[in-house]
Each structure stands twice: as structure tokens, then as C-alpha cells.
GROMACS .gro file of C-alpha atoms in nm:
model
  234
    1PRO     CA    1   3.201  -0.382  -0.587
    2ALA     CA    2   3.477  -0.159  -0.326
    3ILE     CA    3   3.736  -0.191  -0.626
    4LEU     CA    4   3.497  -0.047  -0.843
    5ALA     CA    5   3.382   0.230  -0.641
    6VAL     CA    6   3.702   0.365  -0.526
    7PHE     CA    7   3.926   0.304  -0.896
    8VAL     CA    8   3.662   0.311  -1.119
    9MET     CA    9   3.347   0.568  -1.025
   10LYS     CA   10   3.329   0.904  -1.074
   11ASP     CA   11   3.170   1.124  -0.830
   12LYS     CA   12   3.157   1.423  -0.965
   13PRO     CA   13   3.218   1.437  -1.366
   14LYS     CA   14   3.329   1.704  -1.551
   15ILE     CA   15   3.007   1.689  -1.785
   16PRO     CA   16   2.709   1.673  -1.544
   17PRO     CA   17   2.462   1.441  -1.739
   18SER     CA   18   2.175   1.617  -1.656
   19TYR     CA   19   2.006   1.999  -1.503
   20SER     CA   20   1.968   1.803  -1.181
   21ALA     CA   21   2.320   1.672  -1.150
   22LEU     CA   22   2.469   2.033  -1.250
   23VAL     CA   23   2.251   2.194  -0.961
   24LYS     CA   24   2.374   1.976  -0.696
   25THR     CA   25   2.711   2.053  -0.819
   26GLU     CA   26   2.667   2.400  -0.569
   27GLU     CA   27   2.540   2.205  -0.252
   28LYS     CA   28   2.495   2.473  -0.014
   29GLY     CA   29   2.670   2.303   0.251
   30TYR     CA   30   2.514   1.995   0.538
   31PHE     CA   31   2.360   2.294   0.826
   32GLU     CA   32   2.177   2.505   0.500
   33GLU     CA   33   2.036   2.186   0.361
   34THR     CA   34   1.871   2.063   0.717
   35LYS     CA   35   1.749   2.386   0.789
   36ILE     CA   36   1.623   2.386   0.464
   37LEU     CA   37   1.379   2.090   0.525
   38PHE     CA   38   1.313   2.132   0.798
   39LYS     CA   39   1.083   2.485   0.732
   40SER     CA   40   0.948   2.170   0.465
   41SER     CA   41   0.681   2.080   0.618
   42LYS     CA   42   0.662   1.809   0.280
   43TRP     CA   43   0.912   1.670   0.377
   44ILE     CA   44   0.857   1.633   0.810
   45GLY     CA   45   0.483   1.482   0.709
   46GLY     CA   46   0.659   1.241   0.430
   47SER     CA   47   0.918   1.146   0.619
   48LEU     CA   48   0.650   1.088   0.920
   49CYS     CA   49   0.417   0.894   0.703
   50PHE     CA   50   0.661   0.657   0.520
   51GLY     CA   51   0.942   0.598   0.799
   52MET     CA   52   0.651   0.497   1.018
   53VAL     CA   53   0.505   0.215   0.679
   54ILE     CA   54   0.892   0.124   0.659
   55GLY     CA   55   0.911   0.086   0.982
   56LEU     CA   56   0.638  -0.175   1.041
   57SER     CA   57   0.787  -0.330   0.773
   58THR     CA   58   1.055  -0.457   0.930
   59SER     CA   59   0.893  -0.547   1.262
   60ILE     CA   60   0.638  -0.799   0.981
   61PRO     CA   61   0.887  -1.136   1.068
   62THR     CA   62   0.915  -1.043   1.456
   63THR     CA   63   0.525  -1.005   1.487
   64ASN     CA   64   0.503  -1.343   1.258
   65SER     CA   65   0.763  -1.559   1.451
   66ILE     CA   66   0.588  -1.478   1.756
   67TYR     CA   67   0.198  -1.557   1.670
   68MET     CA   68   0.294  -1.851   1.437
   69ASP     CA   69   0.461  -2.056   1.764
   70PRO     CA   70   0.162  -2.128   1.933
   71LEU     CA   71  -0.007  -2.282   1.587
   72ASN     CA   72   0.273  -2.599   1.585
   73LEU     CA   73   0.430  -2.525   1.303
   74SER     CA   74   0.700  -2.640   1.212
   75TYR     CA   75   1.064  -2.397   1.186
   76LEU     CA   76   1.061  -2.432   0.778
   77ASN     CA   77   0.653  -2.369   0.738
   78GLN     CA   78   0.816  -2.116   0.935
   79GLY     CA   79   1.044  -2.033   0.701
   80PHE     CA   80   0.871  -2.040   0.438
   81ILE     CA   81   0.626  -1.775   0.522
   82THR     CA   82   0.900  -1.528   0.598
   83LEU     CA   83   0.984  -1.614   0.255
   84GLY     CA   84   0.734  -1.580   0.093
   85TYR     CA   85   0.710  -1.234   0.230
   86VAL     CA   86   1.089  -1.141   0.152
   87VAL     CA   87   1.071  -1.281  -0.252
   88THR     CA   88   0.775  -1.086  -0.335
   89GLY     CA   89   0.826  -0.770  -0.189
   90LEU     CA   90   1.186  -0.772  -0.382
   91PHE     CA   91   1.029  -0.873  -0.690
   92THR     CA   92   0.831  -0.622  -0.646
   93GLY     CA   93   1.070  -0.373  -0.542
   94PHE     CA   94   1.263  -0.449  -0.792
   95ALA     CA   95   0.969  -0.380  -1.089
   96ALA     CA   96   0.932  -0.070  -0.894
   97THR     CA   97   1.300   0.056  -0.952
   98LEU     CA   98   1.257  -0.032  -1.348
   99TYR     CA   99   0.944   0.143  -1.311
  100ILE     CA  100   1.043   0.439  -1.217
  101GLU     CA  101   1.426   0.426  -1.430
  102ASN     CA  102   1.217   0.343  -1.760
  103LYS     CA  103   0.855   0.584  -1.743
  104GLY     CA  104   0.962   0.879  -1.479
  105LEU     CA  105   0.807   0.949  -1.169
  106LYS     CA  106   0.531   1.156  -1.270
  107ASN     CA  107   0.162   1.052  -1.206
  108CYS     CA  108   0.309   0.737  -1.026
  109ASP     CA  109   0.165   0.837  -0.680
  110PHE     CA  110  -0.148   0.631  -0.719
  111ILE     CA  111   0.093   0.311  -0.744
  112LEU     CA  112   0.244   0.390  -0.386
  113LYS     CA  113  -0.132   0.455  -0.282
  114ILE     CA  114  -0.175   0.074  -0.394
  115LEU     CA  115   0.068  -0.060  -0.279
  116LEU     CA  116   0.003   0.143   0.074
  117THR     CA  117  -0.346  -0.007   0.085
  118VAL     CA  118  -0.278  -0.336   0.008
  119SER     CA  119  -0.047  -0.333   0.299
  120PHE     CA  120  -0.315  -0.217   0.542
  121LEU     CA  121  -0.581  -0.417   0.445
  122SER     CA  122  -0.375  -0.729   0.449
  123LEU     CA  123  -0.228  -0.596   0.807
  124VAL     CA  124  -0.635  -0.591   0.895
  125ALA     CA  125  -0.658  -0.940   0.730
  126LEU     CA  126  -0.378  -1.137   0.940
  127GLY     CA  127  -0.485  -0.948   1.282
  128ILE     CA  128  -0.834  -1.105   1.212
  129MET     CA  129  -0.687  -1.424   1.109
  130PHE     CA  130  -0.538  -1.438   1.450
  131VAL     CA  131  -0.750  -1.280   1.715
  132TYR     CA  132  -1.047  -1.463   1.600
  133VAL     CA  133  -0.923  -1.785   1.386
  134GLU     CA  134  -0.819  -2.076   1.637
  135LYS     CA  135  -0.569  -2.209   1.450
  136PRO     CA  136  -0.526  -2.028   1.086
  137ASP     CA  137  -0.460  -2.235   0.786
  138MET     CA  138  -0.063  -2.169   0.686
  139LEU     CA  139  -0.121  -2.098   0.360
  140LEU     CA  140  -0.368  -1.844   0.466
  141ILE     CA  141  -0.122  -1.712   0.643
  142LEU     CA  142   0.121  -1.732   0.415
  143LEU     CA  143  -0.108  -1.594   0.084
  144CYS     CA  144  -0.147  -1.275   0.335
  145ASN     CA  145   0.230  -1.225   0.385
  146CYS     CA  146   0.313  -1.206   0.037
  147VAL     CA  147   0.088  -0.992  -0.057
  148LEU     CA  148   0.199  -0.782   0.236
  149GLY     CA  149   0.555  -0.775   0.113
  150ILE     CA  150   0.437  -0.682  -0.243
  151GLY     CA  151   0.298  -0.363  -0.082
  152PHE     CA  152   0.552  -0.282   0.219
  153ILE     CA  153   0.890  -0.380  -0.005
  154GLY     CA  154   0.720  -0.242  -0.319
  155CYS     CA  155   0.647   0.063  -0.226
  156MET     CA  156   1.053   0.192  -0.064
  157PRO     CA  157   1.198   0.255  -0.408
  158PHE     CA  158   0.862   0.496  -0.474
  159ALA     CA  159   0.873   0.635  -0.066
  160CYS     CA  160   1.283   0.733  -0.185
  161SER     CA  161   1.232   0.846  -0.504
  162SER     CA  162   0.900   1.062  -0.371
  163ILE     CA  163   1.127   1.216  -0.065
  164ALA     CA  164   1.443   1.274  -0.321
  165GLU     CA  165   1.237   1.427  -0.618
  166SER     CA  166   1.022   1.687  -0.382
  167ASN     CA  167   1.270   1.795  -0.203
  168PHE     CA  168   1.551   1.874  -0.530
  169PRO     CA  169   1.862   2.018  -0.575
  170ILE     CA  170   1.875   1.947  -0.194
  171GLN     CA  171   2.054   1.613  -0.187
  172GLU     CA  172   1.908   1.257  -0.204
  173ALA     CA  173   2.094   1.133   0.115
  174MET     CA  174   2.025   1.424   0.325
  175SER     CA  175   1.650   1.443   0.201
  176THR     CA  176   1.575   0.996   0.283
  177ASN     CA  177   1.821   1.036   0.595
  178GLY     CA  178   1.562   1.191   0.844
  179MET     CA  179   1.341   0.884   0.684
  180ASN     CA  180   1.557   0.615   0.765
  181VAL     CA  181   1.606   0.728   1.124
  182LEU     CA  182   1.235   0.728   1.167
  183THR     CA  183   1.236   0.410   1.053
  184MET     CA  184   1.452   0.252   1.255
  185VAL     CA  185   1.239   0.409   1.572
  186PHE     CA  186   0.942   0.310   1.442
  187SER     CA  187   1.012  -0.068   1.386
  188ILE     CA  188   1.165  -0.131   1.746
  189GLY     CA  189   0.894   0.016   1.907
  190ALA     CA  190   0.646  -0.157   1.652
  191SER     CA  191   0.845  -0.493   1.747
  192HIS     CA  192   0.809  -0.448   2.118
  193LEU     CA  193   0.441  -0.298   2.085
  194SER     CA  194   0.283  -0.598   1.870
  195VAL     CA  195   0.385  -0.893   2.067
  196GLN     CA  196   0.319  -0.722   2.437
  197LYS     CA  197   0.126  -0.940   2.662
  198PHE     CA  198  -0.189  -0.707   2.661
  199VAL     CA  199  -0.225  -0.718   2.284
  200GLY     CA  200  -0.320  -1.087   2.272
  201LYS     CA  201  -0.360  -1.160   1.947
  202GLY     CA  202  -0.439  -0.794   1.821
  203GLY     CA  203  -0.080  -0.774   1.702
  204PHE     CA  204  -0.084  -0.726   1.339
  205LEU     CA  205  -0.444  -0.492   1.417
  206VAL     CA  206  -0.203  -0.286   1.634
  207LEU     CA  207   0.085  -0.229   1.337
  208ALA     CA  208  -0.270  -0.136   1.133
  209GLY     CA  209  -0.405   0.095   1.405
  210LEU     CA  210  -0.026   0.252   1.410
  211MET     CA  211  -0.040   0.259   0.976
  212LEU     CA  212  -0.374   0.410   0.978
  213PRO     CA  213  -0.308   0.802   0.975
  214ALA     CA  214   0.017   0.747   0.776
  215TRP     CA  215  -0.182   0.567   0.478
  216ILE     CA  216  -0.480   0.872   0.552
  217TYR     CA  217  -0.226   1.140   0.496
  218MET     CA  218  -0.084   0.963   0.214
  219MET     CA  219  -0.417   0.909   0.026
  220PHE     CA  220  -0.576   1.226   0.064
  221PHE     CA  221  -0.289   1.479   0.122
  222TYR     CA  222   0.018   1.404   0.026
  223GLU     CA  223   0.173   1.433  -0.330
  224THR     CA  224   0.474   1.421  -0.496
  225SER     CA  225   0.619   1.746  -0.581
  226PHE     CA  226   0.833   1.612  -0.965
  227LYS     CA  227   1.133   1.885  -0.879
  228ARG     CA  228   1.400   1.745  -1.024
  229GLN     CA  229   1.228   1.541  -1.348
  230GLU     CA  230   1.073   1.897  -1.398
  231ALA     CA  231   1.439   2.083  -1.411
  232ASP     CA  232   1.563   1.756  -1.661
  233GLU     CA  233   1.285   1.804  -1.889
  234LYS     CA  234   1.346   2.172  -1.894
   0.00000   0.00000   0.00000
């Protein structure tokens, strides 16, 4: 891939393939675009909420390993549970990417809301299971993790595309960068908080509590502005 990137790919073809690509040839510069982003409440709110959600998704394997250890599950079974989380998320994310490519993003906010709701409910279900069930069944844990993977990892393509669409013509890398930084911060914070002694067995409920404000904002206040798509259509 590196050889192809260096010798074959064209960063800026002579004839831009779309109106949005043409607009992006007239960049305003890094600092100017940064100022524009920090003046956008939608970018700040979206970056915070998507950063929280995707950050929580990367903290799941850590939280899982801590709470599965006392259940005397073999490392192989623990691996299957994590594998279920990753594989279902991988296929959902891939399907979401194909959907965006073929159908466009318009009217896809409802899918994002469904995926975030699925993630939130799965966290609550796992939290209740580990707190109130002395020895949760391995298959039940696996099922919840598979559903959690569908919601958490499946929402990533929509999150990145929504941020890029809403802040067009700012470069995609610029508009998603803040979200990626917050993702790492939230991931580290959530991983440490969910396994603290004072939390007891309620680590997944803590993650659900952290996600609740982001879920509320995304459900009732956030809407994608399809600026790039509308520009291409016109």
C-alpha cells in the first residue's frame, strides 16, 4: 500500500471529481480552519459526544477482562467474548461504510441514534448482569458484547462522516481530529474509572452513566448538516 500511495495515488488530480473536491483545493490554512471549527458549537458538541462514545468503545475490552476474571472463565472463553465484540462491530462498521458510499448520508441520523441506543442499553444490561447475577452465563456475556460491538463500532463511520459533512468545506482530517483526541482521553479515563475499587462490580453501569449525556445530546439535539452532499448535488 505504501508503494501505491507514493507512486500511483494522485493527491490533487487536475480535474476534481466533485464540487466539494474543487472547493477543497482552495484551503484557508491550518490555523484559519481551526478558528472556524472552535467557533462552531455543532463541531464542539459533536466532537465531545462522539469522542465519548468511541472512547468508551475502546475501553470495553479492559473493563471486560477485569470483571470476567473472577468468573473462572478460561482465557479462551474470554477471548471468544472479546472476539465477538470486535467481529460484530467490524462487520457492522463495514456495512455502514458501504451504506454511506452507496446511499449517501442523508436521513441516516436515525441509524446513528439506533446504534447509540443499542450501545447504551447493552452497557446497562451488562452492568445489571455483573452487579446482580453472581455468576453470569458466558453465552449471555457473549451476546451482550456482540450487540455492544454492533452499536459502538458500527457507529464510527457515521460519526466521522457526520462531523466531516457538518463542517464542510473544512478538511476531513481537521474536523475529525478533535474527536480523535477526545476519544483517546475519554478511553483512558473510562478504562481507569470503571475498574476502581469503590465502583465494585458496577463498571459497566459507570460507562453507561458516562455515555448518558452523549446519548441524550445525540438523540434530541444533534443533527447532521449535509453541507458537502448538498454542494455536490447542486
